[in-house]
Amino acid sequence: MSKSVKTFIAVAAMLALAAPAMADFKFSGEFRVQGYHQTAQDIGSNDARSFNLIDQRFRPKLDYRVNDLISLTYFAEIDTVWGSQVGLTGADKPVGGGAIGADGVNVETKNIYVDLKIPQIDSNFRLGIQGVRDPFNGVVFFDDMAAANLTGKLGLIDYQLLYSKWNQGNNTEWDGTDFYGVNVSHSYGDFAKAGLALYHYDNNSGTIYPGGTAGLGPFGGLGEGPNIDAELWWVGLYGDYRFANLAFNGFAVYQFGEVLADGIGNYVDSEAWMASVKGAMIIPNGDLGLRYIYFSPDDSDTDFDRFFVSQGRYEFTDENLMIFLVDKWVNNVAKTRYAITDAVQGGYGLHAVVASANLRNLPMNTYANLGAGAFFAADSNPDGAADRNTTLGYEIAARVGKVFADKFDVSLRGAYAFLGDFYDTPANNNDADDLYTVALMARVPF
């Protein structure tokens, strides 16, 4: 018998032995490549500069069932900007491996966790780095984090108990960042659901608000979430109601606590609230939606009364916008969400009305996701911020695509923002240009 035949038989035997075990593995994920052309990174300028960029993202996910009660998940992410070896300035995270030669350190662990089913109490315990989202469209948090997450049912109540470590600190004292959450809800048949959630953020890092004094200038420059020395609470109510082809969703969140105001240990109070409601209608080839969003402005010259949003910077992702609200498909380009960063975090608060439409089975088997929004500051002259006109502007956006070979999804999306007088300031010669962004994307989910 030849050596090659023996080798083939040995490999075949190993595969045959491994086949039953392989049934416990599940491999899934997605691959997408995007090309951008936009001026959206240059808001507040009277000479908005455009840039072009091509990047890709590969997310392989491997699930393994240990037994009927235990499973393990590993979820990786490989981001690459074409032509970039050391990373993209201003992006959310460094990337590599896109330059000629294609060498680079670009493999990240997105999730890695274990699930333990607890049938005695009808619950599941997830331990490790995992994706977690609040029930308020991500305005408090929507991110991957190291967490212990217990979910289940207690009688007629669905519940979640969450603990997460956001930052360890220097390990010499209790100066890390801890996050705690409780979420309970009750479903009324298949047509209604109501819930209550409470979250607590505890940061003892000694990091003060930019400028050293609470209430001065816009919040920013410190990354995602509060990311400052603070003890904050969020408590909120949420609910869903469905009737025939109509659906309604709403929530309200109250934030309170205290924030470090200077380098000598003085804290100031923080208080703010927000609310949102959305109505949707199911139509033969999709759905139509209309959402209203409100964030309270800062009304105190001594306290820090503005809403902190959000860990993950990924709120209101289903409204099909790309400039005033975050683009849900963004890879490595910095997120533009100017209604949040300029109005809410700046202390001005926010009024917004956003219309959306998701259409399927259009001619030539295409689909479309459409969005339009109007954005206004809730206060033109909040305490601790400059006097501005309340009109941030208006945005129209669309994504049109087609799927080839069942999985190869090609789409073109774009958005145009008509900037309002809010951005007409002496810093940009009182003549800020309108902004646009365009992206061509190929995506393969598997």
Short mmCIF file of C-alpha atoms in Angstrom, two decimals, residues 175 203-208 228-229 260 262-263:
data_model
loop_
_atom_site.label_atom_id
_atom_site.label_comp_id
_atom_site.label_asym_id
_atom_site.label_seq_id
_atom_site.Cartn_x
_atom_site.Cartn_y
_atom_site.Cartn_z
CA ASP A 175 -9.91 53.18 42.19
CA ASN A 203 -15.74 55.31 39.38
CA ASN A 204 -13.07 56.25 41.95
CA SER A 205 -10.27 57.13 39.55
CA GLY A 206 -9.81 60.78 40.51
CA THR A 207 -10.39 61.84 36.87
CA ILE A 208 -12.13 65.22 36.78
CA ILE A 228 -14.77 60.36 35.06
CA ASP A 229 -14.77 60.08 38.85
CA LEU A 260 -15.85 65.04 40.90
CA ASP A 262 -11.91 69.56 40.86
CA GLY A 263 -8.56 68.11 41.90
#
